[in-house]
PDB file of C-alpha atoms in Angstrom:
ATOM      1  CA  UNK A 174      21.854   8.725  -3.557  1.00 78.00           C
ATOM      2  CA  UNK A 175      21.749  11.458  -0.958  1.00 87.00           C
ATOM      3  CA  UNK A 176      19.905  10.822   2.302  1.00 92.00           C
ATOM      4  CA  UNK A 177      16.606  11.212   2.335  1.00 94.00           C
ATOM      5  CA  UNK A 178      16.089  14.899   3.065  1.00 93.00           C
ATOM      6  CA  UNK A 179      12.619  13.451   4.928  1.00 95.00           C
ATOM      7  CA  UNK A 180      14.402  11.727   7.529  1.00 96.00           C
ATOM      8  CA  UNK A 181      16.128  14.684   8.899  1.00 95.00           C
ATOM      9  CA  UNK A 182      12.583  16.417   9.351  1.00 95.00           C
ATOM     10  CA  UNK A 183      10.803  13.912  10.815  1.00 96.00           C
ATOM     11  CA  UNK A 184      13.486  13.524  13.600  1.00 97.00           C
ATOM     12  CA  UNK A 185      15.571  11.209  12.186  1.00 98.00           C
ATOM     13  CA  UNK A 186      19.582  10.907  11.376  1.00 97.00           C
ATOM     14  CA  UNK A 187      19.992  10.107   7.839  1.00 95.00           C
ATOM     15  CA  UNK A 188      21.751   6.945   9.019  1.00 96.00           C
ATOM     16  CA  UNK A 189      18.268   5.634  10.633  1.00 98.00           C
ATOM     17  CA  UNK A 190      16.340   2.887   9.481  1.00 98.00           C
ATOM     18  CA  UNK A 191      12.836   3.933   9.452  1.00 98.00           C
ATOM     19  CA  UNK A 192       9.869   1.878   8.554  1.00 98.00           C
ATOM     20  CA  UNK A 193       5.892   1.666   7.825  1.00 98.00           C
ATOM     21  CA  UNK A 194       4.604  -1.656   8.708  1.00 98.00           C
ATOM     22  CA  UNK A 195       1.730  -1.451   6.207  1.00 98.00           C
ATOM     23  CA  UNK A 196      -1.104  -4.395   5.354  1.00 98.00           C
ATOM     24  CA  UNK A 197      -2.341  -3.661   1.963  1.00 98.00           C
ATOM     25  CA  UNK A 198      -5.817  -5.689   0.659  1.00 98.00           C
ATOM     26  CA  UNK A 199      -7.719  -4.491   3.426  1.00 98.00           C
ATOM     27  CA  UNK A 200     -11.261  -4.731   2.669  1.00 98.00           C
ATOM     28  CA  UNK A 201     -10.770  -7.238  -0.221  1.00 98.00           C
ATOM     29  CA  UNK A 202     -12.948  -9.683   1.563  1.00 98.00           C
ATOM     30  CA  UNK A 203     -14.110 -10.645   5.414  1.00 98.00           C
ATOM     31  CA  UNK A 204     -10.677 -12.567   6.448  1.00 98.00           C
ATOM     32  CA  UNK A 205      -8.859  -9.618   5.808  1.00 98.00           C
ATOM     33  CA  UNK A 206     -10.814  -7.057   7.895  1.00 98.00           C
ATOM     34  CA  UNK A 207     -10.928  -9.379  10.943  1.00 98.00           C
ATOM     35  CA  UNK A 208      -7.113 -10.065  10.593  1.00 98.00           C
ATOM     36  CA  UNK A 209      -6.833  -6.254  10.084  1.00 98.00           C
ATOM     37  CA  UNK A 210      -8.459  -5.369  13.907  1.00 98.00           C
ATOM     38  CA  UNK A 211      -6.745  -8.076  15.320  1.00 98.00           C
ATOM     39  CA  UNK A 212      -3.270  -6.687  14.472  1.00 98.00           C
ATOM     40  CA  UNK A 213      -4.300  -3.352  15.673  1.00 97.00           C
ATOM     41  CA  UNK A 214      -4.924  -4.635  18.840  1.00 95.00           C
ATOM     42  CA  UNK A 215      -2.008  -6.495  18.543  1.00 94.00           C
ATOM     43  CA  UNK A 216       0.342  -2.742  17.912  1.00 93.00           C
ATOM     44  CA  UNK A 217       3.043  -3.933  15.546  1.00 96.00           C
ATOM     45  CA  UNK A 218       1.023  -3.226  12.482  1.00 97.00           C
ATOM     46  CA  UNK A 219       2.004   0.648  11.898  1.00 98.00           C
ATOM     47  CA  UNK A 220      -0.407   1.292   8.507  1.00 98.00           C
ATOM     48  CA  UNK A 221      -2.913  -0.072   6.095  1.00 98.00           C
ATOM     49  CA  UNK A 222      -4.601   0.549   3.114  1.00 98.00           C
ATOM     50  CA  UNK A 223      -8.381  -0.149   2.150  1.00 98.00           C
ATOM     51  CA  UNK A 224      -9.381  -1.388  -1.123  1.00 98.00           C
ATOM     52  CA  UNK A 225     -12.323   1.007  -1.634  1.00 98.00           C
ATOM     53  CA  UNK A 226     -14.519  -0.951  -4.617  1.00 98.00           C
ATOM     54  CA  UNK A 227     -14.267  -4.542  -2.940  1.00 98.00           C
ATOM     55  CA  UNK A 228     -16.942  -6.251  -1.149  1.00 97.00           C
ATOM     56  CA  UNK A 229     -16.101  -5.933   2.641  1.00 98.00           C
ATOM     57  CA  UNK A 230     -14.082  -2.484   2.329  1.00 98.00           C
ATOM     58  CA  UNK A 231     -17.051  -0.856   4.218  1.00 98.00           C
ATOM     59  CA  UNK A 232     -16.479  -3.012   7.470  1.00 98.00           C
ATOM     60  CA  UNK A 233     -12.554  -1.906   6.886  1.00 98.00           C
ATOM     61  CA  UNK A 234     -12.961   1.366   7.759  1.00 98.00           C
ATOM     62  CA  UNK A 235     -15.676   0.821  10.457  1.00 98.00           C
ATOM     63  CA  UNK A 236     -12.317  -1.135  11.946  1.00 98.00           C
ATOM     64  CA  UNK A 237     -10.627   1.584  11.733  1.00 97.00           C
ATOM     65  CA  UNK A 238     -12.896   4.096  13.361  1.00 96.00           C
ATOM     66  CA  UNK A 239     -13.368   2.089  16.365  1.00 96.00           C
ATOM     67  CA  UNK A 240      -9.164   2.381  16.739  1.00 94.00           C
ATOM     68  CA  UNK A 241      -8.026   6.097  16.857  1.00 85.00           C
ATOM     69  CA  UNK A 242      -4.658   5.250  16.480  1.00 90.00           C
ATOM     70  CA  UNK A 243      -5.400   3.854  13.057  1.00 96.00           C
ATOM     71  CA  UNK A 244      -3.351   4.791  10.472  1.00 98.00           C
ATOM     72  CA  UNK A 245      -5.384   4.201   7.242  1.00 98.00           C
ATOM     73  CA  UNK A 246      -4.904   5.296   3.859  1.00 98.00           C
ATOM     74  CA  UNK A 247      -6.472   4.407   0.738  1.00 98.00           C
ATOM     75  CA  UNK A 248      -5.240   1.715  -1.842  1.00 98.00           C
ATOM     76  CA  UNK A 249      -6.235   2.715  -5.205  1.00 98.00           C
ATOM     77  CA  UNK A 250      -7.884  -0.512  -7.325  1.00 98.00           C
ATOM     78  CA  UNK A 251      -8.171  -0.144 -10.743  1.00 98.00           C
ATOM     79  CA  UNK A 252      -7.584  -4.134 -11.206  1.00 98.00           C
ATOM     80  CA  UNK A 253      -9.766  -7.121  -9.975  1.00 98.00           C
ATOM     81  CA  UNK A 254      -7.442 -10.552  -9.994  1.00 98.00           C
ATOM     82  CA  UNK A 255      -9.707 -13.209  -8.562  1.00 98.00           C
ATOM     83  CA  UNK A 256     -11.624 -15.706 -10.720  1.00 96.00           C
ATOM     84  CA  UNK A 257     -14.080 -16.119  -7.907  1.00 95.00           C
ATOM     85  CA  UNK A 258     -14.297 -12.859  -6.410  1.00 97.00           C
ATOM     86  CA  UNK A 259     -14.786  -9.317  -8.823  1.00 98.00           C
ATOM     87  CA  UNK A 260     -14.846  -5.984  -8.083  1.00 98.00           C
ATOM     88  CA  UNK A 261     -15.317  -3.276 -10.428  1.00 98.00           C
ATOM     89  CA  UNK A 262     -15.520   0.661 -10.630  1.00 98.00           C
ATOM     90  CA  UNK A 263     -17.259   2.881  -8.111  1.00 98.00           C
ATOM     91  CA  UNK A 264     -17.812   5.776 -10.689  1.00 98.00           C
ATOM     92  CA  UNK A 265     -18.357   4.509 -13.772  1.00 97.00           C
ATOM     93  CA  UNK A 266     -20.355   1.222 -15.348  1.00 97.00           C
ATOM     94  CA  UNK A 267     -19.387   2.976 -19.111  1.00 97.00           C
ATOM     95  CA  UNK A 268     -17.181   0.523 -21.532  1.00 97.00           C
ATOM     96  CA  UNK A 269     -15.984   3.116 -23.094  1.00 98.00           C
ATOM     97  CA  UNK A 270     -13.907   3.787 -20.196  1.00 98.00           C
ATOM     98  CA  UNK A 271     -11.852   1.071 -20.412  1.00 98.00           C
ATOM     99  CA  UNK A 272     -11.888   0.353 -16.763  1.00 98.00           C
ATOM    100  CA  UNK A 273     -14.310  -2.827 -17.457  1.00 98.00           C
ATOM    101  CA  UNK A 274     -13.469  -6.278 -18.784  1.00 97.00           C
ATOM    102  CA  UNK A 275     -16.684  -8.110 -20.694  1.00 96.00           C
ATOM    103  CA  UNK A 276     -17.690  -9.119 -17.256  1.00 95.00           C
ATOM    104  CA  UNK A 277     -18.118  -5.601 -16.292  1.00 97.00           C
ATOM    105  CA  UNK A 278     -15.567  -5.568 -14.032  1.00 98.00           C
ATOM    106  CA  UNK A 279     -11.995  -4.389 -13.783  1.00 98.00           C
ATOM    107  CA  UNK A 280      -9.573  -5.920 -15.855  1.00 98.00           C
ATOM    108  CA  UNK A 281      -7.631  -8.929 -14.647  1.00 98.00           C
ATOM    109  CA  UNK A 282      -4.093  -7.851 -15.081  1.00 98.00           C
ATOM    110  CA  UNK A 283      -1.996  -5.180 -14.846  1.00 96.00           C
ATOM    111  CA  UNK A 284      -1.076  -5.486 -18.374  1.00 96.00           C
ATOM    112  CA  UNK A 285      -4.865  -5.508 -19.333  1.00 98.00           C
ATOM    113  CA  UNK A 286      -5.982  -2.020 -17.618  1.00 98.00           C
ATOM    114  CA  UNK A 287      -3.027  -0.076 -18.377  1.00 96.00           C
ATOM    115  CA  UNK A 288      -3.682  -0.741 -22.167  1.00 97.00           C
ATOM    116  CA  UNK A 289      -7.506  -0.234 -21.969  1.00 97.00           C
ATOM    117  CA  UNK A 290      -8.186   2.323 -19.473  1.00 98.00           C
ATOM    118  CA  UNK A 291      -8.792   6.261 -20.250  1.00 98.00           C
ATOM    119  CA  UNK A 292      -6.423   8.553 -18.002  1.00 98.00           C
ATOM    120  CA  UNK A 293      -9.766  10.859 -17.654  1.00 98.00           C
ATOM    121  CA  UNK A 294     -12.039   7.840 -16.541  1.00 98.00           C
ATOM    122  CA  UNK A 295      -8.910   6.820 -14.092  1.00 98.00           C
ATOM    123  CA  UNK A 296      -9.138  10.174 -12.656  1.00 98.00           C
ATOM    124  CA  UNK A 297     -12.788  10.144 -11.827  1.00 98.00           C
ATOM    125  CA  UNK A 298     -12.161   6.529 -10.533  1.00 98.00           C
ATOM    126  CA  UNK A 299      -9.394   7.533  -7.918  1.00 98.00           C
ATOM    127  CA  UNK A 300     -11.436  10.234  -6.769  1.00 98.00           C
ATOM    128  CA  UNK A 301     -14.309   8.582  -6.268  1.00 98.00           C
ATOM    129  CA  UNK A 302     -12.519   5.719  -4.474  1.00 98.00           C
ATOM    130  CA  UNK A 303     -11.166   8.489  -2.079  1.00 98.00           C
ATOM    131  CA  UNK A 304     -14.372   9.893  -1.232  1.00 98.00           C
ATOM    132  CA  UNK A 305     -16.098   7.179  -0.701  1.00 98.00           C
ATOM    133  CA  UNK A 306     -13.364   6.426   2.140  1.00 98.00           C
ATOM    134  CA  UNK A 307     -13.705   9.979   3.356  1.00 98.00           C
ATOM    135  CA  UNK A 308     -17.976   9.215   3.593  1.00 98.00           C
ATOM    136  CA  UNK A 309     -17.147   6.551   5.444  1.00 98.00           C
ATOM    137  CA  UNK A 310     -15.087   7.837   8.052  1.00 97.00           C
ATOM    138  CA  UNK A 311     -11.266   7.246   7.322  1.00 98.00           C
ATOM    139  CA  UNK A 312      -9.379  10.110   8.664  1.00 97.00           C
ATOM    140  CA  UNK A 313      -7.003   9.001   4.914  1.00 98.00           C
ATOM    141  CA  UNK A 314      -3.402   9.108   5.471  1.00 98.00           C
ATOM    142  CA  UNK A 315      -2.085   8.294   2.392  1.00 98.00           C
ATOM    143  CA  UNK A 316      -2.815   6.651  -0.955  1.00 98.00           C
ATOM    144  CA  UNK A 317      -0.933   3.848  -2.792  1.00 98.00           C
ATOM    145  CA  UNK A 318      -1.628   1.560  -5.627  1.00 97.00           C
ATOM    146  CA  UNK A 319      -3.113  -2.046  -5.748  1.00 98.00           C
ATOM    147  CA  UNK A 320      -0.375  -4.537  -7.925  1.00 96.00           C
ATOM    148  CA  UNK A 321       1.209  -1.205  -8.938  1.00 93.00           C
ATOM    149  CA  UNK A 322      -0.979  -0.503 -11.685  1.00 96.00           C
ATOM    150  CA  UNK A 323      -0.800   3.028 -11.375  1.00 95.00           C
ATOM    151  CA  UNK A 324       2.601   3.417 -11.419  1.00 92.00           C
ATOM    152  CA  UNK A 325       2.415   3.880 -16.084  1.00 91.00           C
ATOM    153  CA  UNK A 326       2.974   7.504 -17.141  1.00 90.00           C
ATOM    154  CA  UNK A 327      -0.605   7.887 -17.641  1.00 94.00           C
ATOM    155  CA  UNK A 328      -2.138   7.064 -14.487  1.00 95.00           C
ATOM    156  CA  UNK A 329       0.706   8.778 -12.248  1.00 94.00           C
ATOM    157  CA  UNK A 330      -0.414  12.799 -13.034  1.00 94.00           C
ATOM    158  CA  UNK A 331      -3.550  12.012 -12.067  1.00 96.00           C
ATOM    159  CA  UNK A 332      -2.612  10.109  -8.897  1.00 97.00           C
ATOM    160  CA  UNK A 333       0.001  13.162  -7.768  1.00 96.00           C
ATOM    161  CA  UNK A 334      -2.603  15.670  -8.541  1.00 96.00           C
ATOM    162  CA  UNK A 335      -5.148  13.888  -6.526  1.00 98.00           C
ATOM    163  CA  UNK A 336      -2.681  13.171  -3.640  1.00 97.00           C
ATOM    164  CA  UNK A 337      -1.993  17.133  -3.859  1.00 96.00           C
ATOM    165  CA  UNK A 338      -5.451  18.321  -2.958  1.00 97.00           C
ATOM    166  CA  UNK A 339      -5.795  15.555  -0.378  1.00 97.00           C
ATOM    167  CA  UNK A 340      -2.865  16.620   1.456  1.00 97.00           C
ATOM    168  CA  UNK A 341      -1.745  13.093   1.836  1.00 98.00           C
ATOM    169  CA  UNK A 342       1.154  10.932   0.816  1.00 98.00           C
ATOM    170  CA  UNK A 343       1.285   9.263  -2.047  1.00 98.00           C
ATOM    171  CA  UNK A 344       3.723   6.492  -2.005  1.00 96.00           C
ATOM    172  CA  UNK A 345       6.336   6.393  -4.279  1.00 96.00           C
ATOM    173  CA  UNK A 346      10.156   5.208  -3.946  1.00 94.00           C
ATOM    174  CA  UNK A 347      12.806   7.480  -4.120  1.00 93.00           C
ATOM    175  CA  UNK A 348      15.117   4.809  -5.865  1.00 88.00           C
ATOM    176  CA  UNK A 349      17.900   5.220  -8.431  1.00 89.00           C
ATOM    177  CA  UNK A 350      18.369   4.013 -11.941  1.00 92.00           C
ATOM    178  CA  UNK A 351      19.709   0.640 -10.900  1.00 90.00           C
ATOM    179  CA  UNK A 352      16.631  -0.094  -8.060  1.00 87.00           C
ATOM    180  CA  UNK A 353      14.407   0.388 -10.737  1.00 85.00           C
ATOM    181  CA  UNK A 354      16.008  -1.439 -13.319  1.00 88.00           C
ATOM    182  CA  UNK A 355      15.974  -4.284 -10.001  1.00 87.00           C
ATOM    183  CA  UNK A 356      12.545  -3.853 -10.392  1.00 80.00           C
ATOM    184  CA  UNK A 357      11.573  -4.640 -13.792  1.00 81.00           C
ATOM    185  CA  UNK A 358      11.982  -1.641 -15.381  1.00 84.00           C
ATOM    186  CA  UNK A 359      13.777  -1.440 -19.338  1.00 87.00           C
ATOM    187  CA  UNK A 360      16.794   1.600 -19.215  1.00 92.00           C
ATOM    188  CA  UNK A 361      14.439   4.209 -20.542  1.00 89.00           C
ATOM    189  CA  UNK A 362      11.412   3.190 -18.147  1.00 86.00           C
ATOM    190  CA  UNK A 363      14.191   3.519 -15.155  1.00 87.00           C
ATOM    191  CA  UNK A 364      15.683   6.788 -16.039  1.00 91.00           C
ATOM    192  CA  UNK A 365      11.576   8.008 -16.486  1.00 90.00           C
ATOM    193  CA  UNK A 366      10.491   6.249 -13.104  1.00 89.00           C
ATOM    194  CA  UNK A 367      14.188   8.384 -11.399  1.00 91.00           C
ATOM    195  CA  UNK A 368      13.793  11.301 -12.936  1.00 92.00           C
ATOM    196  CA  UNK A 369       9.695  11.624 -12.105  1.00 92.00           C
ATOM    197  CA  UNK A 370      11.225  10.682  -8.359  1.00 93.00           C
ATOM    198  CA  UNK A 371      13.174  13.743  -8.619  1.00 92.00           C
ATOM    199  CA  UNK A 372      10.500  15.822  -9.509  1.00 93.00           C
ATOM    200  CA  UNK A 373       8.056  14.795  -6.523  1.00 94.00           C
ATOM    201  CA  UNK A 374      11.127  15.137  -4.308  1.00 92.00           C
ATOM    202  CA  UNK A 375      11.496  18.841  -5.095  1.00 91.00           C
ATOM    203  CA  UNK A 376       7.969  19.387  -4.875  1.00 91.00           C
ATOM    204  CA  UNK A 377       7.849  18.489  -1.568  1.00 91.00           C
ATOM    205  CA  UNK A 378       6.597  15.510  -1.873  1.00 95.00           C
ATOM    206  CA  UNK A 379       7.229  13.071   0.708  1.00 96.00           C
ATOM    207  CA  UNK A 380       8.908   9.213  -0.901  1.00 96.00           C
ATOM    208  CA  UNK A 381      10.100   6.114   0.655  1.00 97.00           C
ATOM    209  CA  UNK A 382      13.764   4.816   0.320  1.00 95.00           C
ATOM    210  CA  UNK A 383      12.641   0.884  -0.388  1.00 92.00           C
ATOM    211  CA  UNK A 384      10.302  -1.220  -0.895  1.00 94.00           C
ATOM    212  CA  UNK A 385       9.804  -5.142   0.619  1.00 95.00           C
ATOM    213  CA  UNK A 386       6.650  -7.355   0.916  1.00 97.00           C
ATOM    214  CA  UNK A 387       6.985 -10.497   2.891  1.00 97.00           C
ATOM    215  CA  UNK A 388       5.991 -13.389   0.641  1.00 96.00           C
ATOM    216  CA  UNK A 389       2.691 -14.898  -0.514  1.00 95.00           C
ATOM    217  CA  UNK A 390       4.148 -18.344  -1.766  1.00 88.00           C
ATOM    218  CA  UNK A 391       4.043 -20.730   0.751  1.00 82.00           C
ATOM    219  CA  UNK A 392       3.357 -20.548   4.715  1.00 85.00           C
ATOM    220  CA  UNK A 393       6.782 -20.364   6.197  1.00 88.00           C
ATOM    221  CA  UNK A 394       7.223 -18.866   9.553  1.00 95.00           C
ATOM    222  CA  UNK A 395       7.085 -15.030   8.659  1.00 97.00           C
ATOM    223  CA  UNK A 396       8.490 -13.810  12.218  1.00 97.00           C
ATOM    224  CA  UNK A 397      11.766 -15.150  11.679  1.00 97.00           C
ATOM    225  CA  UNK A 398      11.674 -13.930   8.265  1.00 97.00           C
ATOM    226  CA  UNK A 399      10.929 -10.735   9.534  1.00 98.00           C
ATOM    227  CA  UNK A 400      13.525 -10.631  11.883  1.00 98.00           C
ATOM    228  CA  UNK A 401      16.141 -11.650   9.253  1.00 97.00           C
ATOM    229  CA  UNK A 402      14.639  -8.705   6.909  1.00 98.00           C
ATOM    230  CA  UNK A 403      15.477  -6.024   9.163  1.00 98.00           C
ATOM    231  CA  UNK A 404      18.534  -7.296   9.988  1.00 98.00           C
ATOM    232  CA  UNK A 405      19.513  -6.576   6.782  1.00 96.00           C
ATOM    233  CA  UNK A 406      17.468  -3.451   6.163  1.00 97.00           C
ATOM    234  CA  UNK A 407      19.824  -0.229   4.769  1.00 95.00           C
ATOM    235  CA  UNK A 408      19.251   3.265   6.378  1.00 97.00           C
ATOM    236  CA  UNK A 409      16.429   5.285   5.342  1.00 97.00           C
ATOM    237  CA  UNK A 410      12.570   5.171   5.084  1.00 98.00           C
ATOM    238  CA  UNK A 411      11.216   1.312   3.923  1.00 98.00           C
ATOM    239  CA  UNK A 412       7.500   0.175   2.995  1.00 98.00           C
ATOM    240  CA  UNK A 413       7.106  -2.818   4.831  1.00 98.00           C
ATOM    241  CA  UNK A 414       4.586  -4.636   3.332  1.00 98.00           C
ATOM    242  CA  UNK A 415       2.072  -7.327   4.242  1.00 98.00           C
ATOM    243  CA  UNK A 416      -1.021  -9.146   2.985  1.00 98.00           C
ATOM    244  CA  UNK A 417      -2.421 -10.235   6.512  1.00 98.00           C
ATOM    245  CA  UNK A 418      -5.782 -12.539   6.608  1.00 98.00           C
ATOM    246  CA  UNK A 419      -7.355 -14.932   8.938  1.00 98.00           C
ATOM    247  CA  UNK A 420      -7.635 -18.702   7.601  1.00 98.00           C
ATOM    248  CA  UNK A 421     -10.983 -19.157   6.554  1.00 98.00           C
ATOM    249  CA  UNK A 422     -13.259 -20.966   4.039  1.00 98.00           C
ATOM    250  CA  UNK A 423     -14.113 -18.179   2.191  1.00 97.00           C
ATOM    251  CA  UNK A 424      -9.991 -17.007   1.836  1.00 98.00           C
ATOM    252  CA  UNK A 425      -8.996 -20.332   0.519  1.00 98.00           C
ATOM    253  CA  UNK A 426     -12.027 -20.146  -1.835  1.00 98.00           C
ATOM    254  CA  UNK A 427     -10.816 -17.022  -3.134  1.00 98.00           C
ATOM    255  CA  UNK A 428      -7.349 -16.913  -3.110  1.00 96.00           C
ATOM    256  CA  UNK A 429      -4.375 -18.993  -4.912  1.00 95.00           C
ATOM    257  CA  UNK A 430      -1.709 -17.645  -2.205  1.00 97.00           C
ATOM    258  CA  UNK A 431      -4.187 -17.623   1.032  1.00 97.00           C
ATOM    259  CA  UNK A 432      -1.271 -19.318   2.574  1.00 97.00           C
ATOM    260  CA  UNK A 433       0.644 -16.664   2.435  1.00 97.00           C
ATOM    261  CA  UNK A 434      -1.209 -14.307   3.427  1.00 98.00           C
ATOM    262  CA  UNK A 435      -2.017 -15.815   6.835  1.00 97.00           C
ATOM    263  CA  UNK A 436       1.460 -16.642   7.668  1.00 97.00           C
ATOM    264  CA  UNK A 437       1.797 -12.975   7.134  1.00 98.00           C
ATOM    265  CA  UNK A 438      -1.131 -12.309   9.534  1.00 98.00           C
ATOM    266  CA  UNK A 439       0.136 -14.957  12.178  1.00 97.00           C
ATOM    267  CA  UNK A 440       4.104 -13.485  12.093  1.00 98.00           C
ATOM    268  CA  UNK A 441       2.315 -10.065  13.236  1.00 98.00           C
ATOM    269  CA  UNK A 442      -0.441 -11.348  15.217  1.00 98.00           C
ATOM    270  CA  UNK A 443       2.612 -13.055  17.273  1.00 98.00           C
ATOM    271  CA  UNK A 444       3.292 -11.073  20.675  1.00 96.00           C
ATOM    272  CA  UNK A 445       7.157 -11.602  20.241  1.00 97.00           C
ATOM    273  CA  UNK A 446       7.090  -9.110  16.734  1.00 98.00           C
ATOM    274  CA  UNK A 447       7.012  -6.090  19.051  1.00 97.00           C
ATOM    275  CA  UNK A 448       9.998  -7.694  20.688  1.00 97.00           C
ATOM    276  CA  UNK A 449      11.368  -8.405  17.009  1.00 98.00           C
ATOM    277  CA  UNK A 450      11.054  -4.885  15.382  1.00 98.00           C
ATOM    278  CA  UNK A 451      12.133  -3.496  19.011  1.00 98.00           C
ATOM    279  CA  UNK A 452      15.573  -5.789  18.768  1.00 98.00           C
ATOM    280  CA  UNK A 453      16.450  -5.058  15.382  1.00 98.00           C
ATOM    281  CA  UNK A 454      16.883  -1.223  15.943  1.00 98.00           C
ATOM    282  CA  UNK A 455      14.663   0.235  13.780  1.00 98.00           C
ATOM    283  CA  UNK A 456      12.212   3.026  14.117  1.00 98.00           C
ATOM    284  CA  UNK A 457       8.288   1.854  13.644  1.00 98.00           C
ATOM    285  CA  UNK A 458       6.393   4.791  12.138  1.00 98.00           C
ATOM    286  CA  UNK A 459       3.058   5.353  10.114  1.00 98.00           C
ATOM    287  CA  UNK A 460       1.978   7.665   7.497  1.00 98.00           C
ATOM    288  CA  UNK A 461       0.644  10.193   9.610  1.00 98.00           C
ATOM    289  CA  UNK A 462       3.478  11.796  10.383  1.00 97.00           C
ATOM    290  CA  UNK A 463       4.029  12.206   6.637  1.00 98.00           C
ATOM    291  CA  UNK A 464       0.922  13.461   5.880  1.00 98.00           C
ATOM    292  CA  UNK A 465       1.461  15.927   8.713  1.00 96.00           C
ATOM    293  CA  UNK A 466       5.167  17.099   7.292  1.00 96.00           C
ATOM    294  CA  UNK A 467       3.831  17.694   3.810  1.00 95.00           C
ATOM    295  CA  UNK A 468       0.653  19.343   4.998  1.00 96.00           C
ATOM    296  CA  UNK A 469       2.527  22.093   7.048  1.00 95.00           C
ATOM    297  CA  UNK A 470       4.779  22.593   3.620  1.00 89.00           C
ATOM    298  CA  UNK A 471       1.366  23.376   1.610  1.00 81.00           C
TER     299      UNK A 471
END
């Protein structure tokens, strides 16, 4: 594929490897908001994303007023995973929906809610999600989507269109046939998935080159991970992806993979990762200058 056409306008060459440092989950419970304002005291972390409908998403974006550097966008939930934690819609408590499971929350899978849920009731649910953030103070740089379950051809007009009159970002990869075949995708979901790329692209819409999330399994040491990563990183504009929590009771209550996600929080909370990202030659950016780029296009 081309360079990304993005690159060039943001500063870049097109042989630069750019990249969003971005926590997703915040707001998913306690562990993760305290793990979210110690990395942004910390400075590595360059994004994050707040999962609106969960219990402790309120003391998220309280975080993130207090830092004015915070670069916070909104990560759309339409799915609730946990057996011992549930979440459900912000907008809606009506089964006919399809956005509730018989517990009345969301579904459990992605499988579940992309086979249940009404695009119409989806479309309320994103919007409410995003103005609940905006009542509570997030200055919203961008929106992406929690375990990708908005990325099915009837969720993703109604994510664009919402990311349209927002002015913000939504983030979507600007990968070819084969990258999405690497990511799961059948021949005829790929070529959809390229050619809806395509589309965005000549709208104006901004997209990333790649996509990597450091691991969940185990709790390896994540900073030398990390450093290998970008090593390896090809040019253009990657979402760097984390999961970063504090170890506590209540995370190893809830989750299967807690530890995971704190060796993801302790790699960044380290003082050498500035040292790491600064070695390995990359450029450390957010979303805001995204947001910025496609708002003076509008």
């Amino acid at each position: 594929m081309r360079p990304n056409p993005l690159l060039t306008a943001l500063g870049y060459a097109p042989t630069d490897r750019v990249v969003i440092f971005h926590a997703d989950d915040i707001g998913m419970c306690g562990a993760t908001v305290d793990a979210y304002a110690d990395l942004l005291d910390v400075g590595a972390l360059t994004s994050a994303a707040l999962m609106v409908p969960c219990p402790a998403a309120a003391e998220g974006a309280a975080v993130a007023r207090r830092y004015p550097h915070a670069d916070l966008g909104v990560h759309l939930t339409i799915t609730s995973e946990w057996d011992v934690l549930r979440w459900g819609p912000v907008s809606t408590r009506d089964p006919a929906s399809g956005l509730l499971d018989a517990e009345g929350r969301f579904p459990c899978t992605v499988q579940a809610v992309q086979a249940t849920a009404r695009p119409d009731a989806v479309r309320s649910e994103l919007a409410a999600q995003v103005s609940r953030a905006r009542a509570w103070g997030v200055d919203i740089t961008h929106v992406d989507s929690h375990m990708g379950a908005l990325a099915h051809p009837k969720f993703l007009p109604a994510v664009m269109a919402l990311a349209g009159q927002e002015g913000v970002p939504a983030m979507y990869p600007r990968m070819n046939r084969a990258g999405w075949r690497a990511q799961g995708f059948d021949a005829a979901g790929a070529a959809g998935a390229w050619g809806y790329g395509r589309l965005l692209e000549h709208a104006g819409r901004p997209l990333v080159d790649g996509l990597y999330m450091l691991p969940l399994e185990g709790g390896s040491d994540h900073l030398e991970l990390t450093r290998r990563v970008l090593a390896t990183l090809p040019p253009g504009l990657t979402h760097f992806i984390l999961h970063p929590a504090r170890d506590t009771p209540e995370l190893r209550a809830i989750c299967g993979d807690w530890p995971g996600r704190v060796a993801n929080y302790e790699a960044f909370r380290d003082p050498r990762m500035k040292g790491v990202i600064a070695d390995s030659g990359v450029h450390a950016i957010g979303y805001r200058p995204l947001r910025d780029w496609m708002r003076a296009r509008a």
